[in-house]
mmCIF file of C-alpha atoms in Angstrom:
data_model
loop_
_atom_site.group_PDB
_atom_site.id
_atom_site.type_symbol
_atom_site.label_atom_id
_atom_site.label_comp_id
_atom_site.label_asym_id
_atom_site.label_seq_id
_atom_site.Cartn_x
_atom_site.Cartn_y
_atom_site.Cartn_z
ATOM 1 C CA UNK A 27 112.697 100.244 61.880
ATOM 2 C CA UNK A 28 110.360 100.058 65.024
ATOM 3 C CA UNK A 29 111.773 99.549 68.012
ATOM 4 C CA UNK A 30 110.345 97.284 70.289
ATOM 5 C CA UNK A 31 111.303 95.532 73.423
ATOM 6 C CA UNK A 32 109.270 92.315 75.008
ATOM 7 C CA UNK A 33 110.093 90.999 78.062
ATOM 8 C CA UNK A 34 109.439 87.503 77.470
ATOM 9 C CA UNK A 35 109.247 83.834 78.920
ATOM 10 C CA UNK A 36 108.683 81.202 76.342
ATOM 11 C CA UNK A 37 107.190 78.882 78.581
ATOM 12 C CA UNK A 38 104.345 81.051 78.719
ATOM 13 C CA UNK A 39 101.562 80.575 75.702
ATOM 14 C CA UNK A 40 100.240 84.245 76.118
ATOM 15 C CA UNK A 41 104.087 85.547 75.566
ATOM 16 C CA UNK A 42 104.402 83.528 72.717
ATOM 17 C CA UNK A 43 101.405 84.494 71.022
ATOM 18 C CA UNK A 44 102.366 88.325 71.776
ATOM 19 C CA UNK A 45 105.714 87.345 70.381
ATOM 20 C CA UNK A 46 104.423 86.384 66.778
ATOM 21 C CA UNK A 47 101.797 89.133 66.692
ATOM 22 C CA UNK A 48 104.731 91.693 66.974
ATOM 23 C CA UNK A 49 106.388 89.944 64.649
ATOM 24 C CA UNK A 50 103.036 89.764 61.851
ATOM 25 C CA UNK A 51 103.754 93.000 61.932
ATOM 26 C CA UNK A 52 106.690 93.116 60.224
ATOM 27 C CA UNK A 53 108.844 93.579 63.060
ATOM 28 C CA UNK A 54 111.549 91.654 65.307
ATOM 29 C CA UNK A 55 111.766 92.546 68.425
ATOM 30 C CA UNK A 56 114.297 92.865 71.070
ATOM 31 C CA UNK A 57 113.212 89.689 73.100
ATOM 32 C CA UNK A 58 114.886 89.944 76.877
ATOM 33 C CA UNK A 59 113.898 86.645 78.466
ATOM 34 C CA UNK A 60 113.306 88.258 82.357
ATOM 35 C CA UNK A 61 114.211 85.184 84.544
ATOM 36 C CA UNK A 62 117.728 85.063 83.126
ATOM 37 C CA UNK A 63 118.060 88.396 82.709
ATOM 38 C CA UNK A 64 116.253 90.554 84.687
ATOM 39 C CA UNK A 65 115.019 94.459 84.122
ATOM 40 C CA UNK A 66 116.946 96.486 86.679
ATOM 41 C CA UNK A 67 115.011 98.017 89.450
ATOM 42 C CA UNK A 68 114.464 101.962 88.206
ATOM 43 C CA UNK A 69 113.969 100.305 84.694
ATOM 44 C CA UNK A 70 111.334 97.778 86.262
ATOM 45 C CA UNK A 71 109.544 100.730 88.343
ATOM 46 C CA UNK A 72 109.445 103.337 84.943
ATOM 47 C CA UNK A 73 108.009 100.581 82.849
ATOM 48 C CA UNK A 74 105.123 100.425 85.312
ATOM 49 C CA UNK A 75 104.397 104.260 85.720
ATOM 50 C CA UNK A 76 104.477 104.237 81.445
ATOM 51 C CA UNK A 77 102.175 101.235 81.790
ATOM 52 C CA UNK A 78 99.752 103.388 83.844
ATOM 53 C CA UNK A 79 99.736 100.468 86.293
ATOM 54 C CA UNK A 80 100.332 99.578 89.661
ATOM 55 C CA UNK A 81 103.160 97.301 90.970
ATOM 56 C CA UNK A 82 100.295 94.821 92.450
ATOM 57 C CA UNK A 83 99.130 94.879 88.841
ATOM 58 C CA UNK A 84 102.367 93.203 87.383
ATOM 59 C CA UNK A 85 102.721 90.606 90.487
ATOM 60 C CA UNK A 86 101.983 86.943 89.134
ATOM 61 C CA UNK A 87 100.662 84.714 91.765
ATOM 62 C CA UNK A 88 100.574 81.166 89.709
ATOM 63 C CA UNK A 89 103.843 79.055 90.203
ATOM 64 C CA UNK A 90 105.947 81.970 92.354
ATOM 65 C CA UNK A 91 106.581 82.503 95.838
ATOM 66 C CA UNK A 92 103.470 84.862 96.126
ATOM 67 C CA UNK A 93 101.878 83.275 98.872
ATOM 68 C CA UNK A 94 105.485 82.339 100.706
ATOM 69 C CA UNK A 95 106.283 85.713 100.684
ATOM 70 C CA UNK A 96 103.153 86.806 101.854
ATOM 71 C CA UNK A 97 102.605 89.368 99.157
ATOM 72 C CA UNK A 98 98.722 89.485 99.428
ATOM 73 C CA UNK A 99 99.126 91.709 102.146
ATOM 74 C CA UNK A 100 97.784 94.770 100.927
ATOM 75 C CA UNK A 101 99.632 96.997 103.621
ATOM 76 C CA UNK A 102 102.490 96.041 101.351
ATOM 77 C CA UNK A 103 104.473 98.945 99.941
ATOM 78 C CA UNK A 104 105.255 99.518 95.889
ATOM 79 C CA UNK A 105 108.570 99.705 96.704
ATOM 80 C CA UNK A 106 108.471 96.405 98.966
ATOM 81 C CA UNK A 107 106.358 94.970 95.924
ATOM 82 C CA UNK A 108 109.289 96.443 93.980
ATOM 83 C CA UNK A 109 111.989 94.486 95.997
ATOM 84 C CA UNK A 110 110.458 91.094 95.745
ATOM 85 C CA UNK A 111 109.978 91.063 91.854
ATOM 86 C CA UNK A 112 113.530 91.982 91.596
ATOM 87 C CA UNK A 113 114.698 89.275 94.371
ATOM 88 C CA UNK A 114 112.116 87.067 92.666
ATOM 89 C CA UNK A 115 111.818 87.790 88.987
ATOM 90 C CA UNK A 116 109.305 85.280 88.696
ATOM 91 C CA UNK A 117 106.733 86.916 90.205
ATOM 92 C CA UNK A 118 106.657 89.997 86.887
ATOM 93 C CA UNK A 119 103.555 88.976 84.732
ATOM 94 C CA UNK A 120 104.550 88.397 81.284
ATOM 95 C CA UNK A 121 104.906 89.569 78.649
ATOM 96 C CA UNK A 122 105.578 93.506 79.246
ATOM 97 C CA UNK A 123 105.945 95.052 75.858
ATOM 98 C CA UNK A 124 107.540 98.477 75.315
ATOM 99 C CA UNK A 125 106.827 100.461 71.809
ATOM 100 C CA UNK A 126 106.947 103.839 71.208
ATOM 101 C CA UNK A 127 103.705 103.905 71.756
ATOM 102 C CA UNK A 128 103.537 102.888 75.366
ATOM 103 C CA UNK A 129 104.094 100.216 77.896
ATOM 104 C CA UNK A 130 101.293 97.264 78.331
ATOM 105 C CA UNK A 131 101.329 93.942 80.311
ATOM 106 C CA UNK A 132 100.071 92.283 77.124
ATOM 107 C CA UNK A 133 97.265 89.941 79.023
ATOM 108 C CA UNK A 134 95.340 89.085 77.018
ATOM 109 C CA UNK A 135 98.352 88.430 74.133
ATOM 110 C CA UNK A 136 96.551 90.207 71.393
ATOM 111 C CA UNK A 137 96.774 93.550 74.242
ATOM 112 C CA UNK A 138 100.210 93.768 72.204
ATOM 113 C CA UNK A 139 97.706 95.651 69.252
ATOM 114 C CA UNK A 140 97.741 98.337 71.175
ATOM 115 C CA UNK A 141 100.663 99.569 71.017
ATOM 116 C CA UNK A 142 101.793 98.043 67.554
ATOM 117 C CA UNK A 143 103.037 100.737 65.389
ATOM 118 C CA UNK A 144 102.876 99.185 62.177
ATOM 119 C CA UNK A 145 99.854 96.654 60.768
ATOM 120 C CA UNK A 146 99.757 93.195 60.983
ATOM 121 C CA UNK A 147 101.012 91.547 57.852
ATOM 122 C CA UNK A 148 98.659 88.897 57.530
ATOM 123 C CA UNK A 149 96.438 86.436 59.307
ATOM 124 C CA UNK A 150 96.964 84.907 62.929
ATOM 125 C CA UNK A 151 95.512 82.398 65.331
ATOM 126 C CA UNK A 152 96.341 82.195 68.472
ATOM 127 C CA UNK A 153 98.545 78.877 69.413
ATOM 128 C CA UNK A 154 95.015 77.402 70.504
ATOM 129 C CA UNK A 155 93.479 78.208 67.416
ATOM 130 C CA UNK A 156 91.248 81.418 68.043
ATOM 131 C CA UNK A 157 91.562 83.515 65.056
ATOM 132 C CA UNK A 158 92.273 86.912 66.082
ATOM 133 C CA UNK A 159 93.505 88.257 63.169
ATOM 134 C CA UNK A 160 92.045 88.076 59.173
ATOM 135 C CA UNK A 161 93.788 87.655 56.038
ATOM 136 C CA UNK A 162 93.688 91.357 55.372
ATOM 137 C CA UNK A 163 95.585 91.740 58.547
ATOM 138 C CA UNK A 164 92.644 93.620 60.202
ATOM 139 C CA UNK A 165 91.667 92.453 64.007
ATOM 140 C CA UNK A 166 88.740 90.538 64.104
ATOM 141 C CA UNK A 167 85.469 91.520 66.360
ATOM 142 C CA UNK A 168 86.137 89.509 70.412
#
């Protein structure tokens, strides 16, 4: 069985469509939803570096505290970056999925492919319709 872990909010339409294209694929994941239960710091700061991203990178600015906490300022630290999205857990994009192969803020949802072990099982459409997935399973041209 594949393991793999997706840090989720299911508010958010983009984690919910990354959601059900790990699970066309056969799989269930381990589904840790962040703002109640939060990735420690070292975890938080080692899923980055695997994601080949920066800290900036995985900052959400929509409905947080960005501005308030005056996180645009680019003389910012990582590791002061670091300490807000743990004091502020709302401010980690979603979703951040972990495979065995790799670590990707799945943004665009259907990122997620990319790091998909196993085949998708079937067709999918994204919740607002787009087809991004045939009935043979195989990803369909953007």
């Amino acid at each position: 069985m594949t393991d793999i872990v997706i840090y989720h909010n299911p508010a958010c339409a983009t984690s919910r469509n990354a959601l059900a294209l790990i699970r066309n694929s056969g799989v269930e994941p381990h589904v840790i939803e962040y703002l109640k239960t939060p990735p420690a710091r070292a975890l938080l700061a080692r899923m980055i570096e695997r994601a080949g991203i920066a800290p900036r990178d995985l900052l959400r600015e929509k409905g947080t505290p960005y501005a308030e906490l005056g996180l645009a300022d680019a003389s910012l630290s990582d590791d002061a970056l670091l300490d807000a999205m743990i004091a502020h857990p709302i401010l980690i994009n979603r979703p951040l999925v972990v495979t065995p192969l790799g670590v990707r803020l799945c943004r665009p949802s259907e990122t997620v492919l990319d790091i998909l072990p196993d085949l998708q099982r079937g067709a999918f459409a994204k919740e607002d319709g787009e087809q991004i997935i045939d009935a043979t399973g195989s990803r369909l041209p953007a």
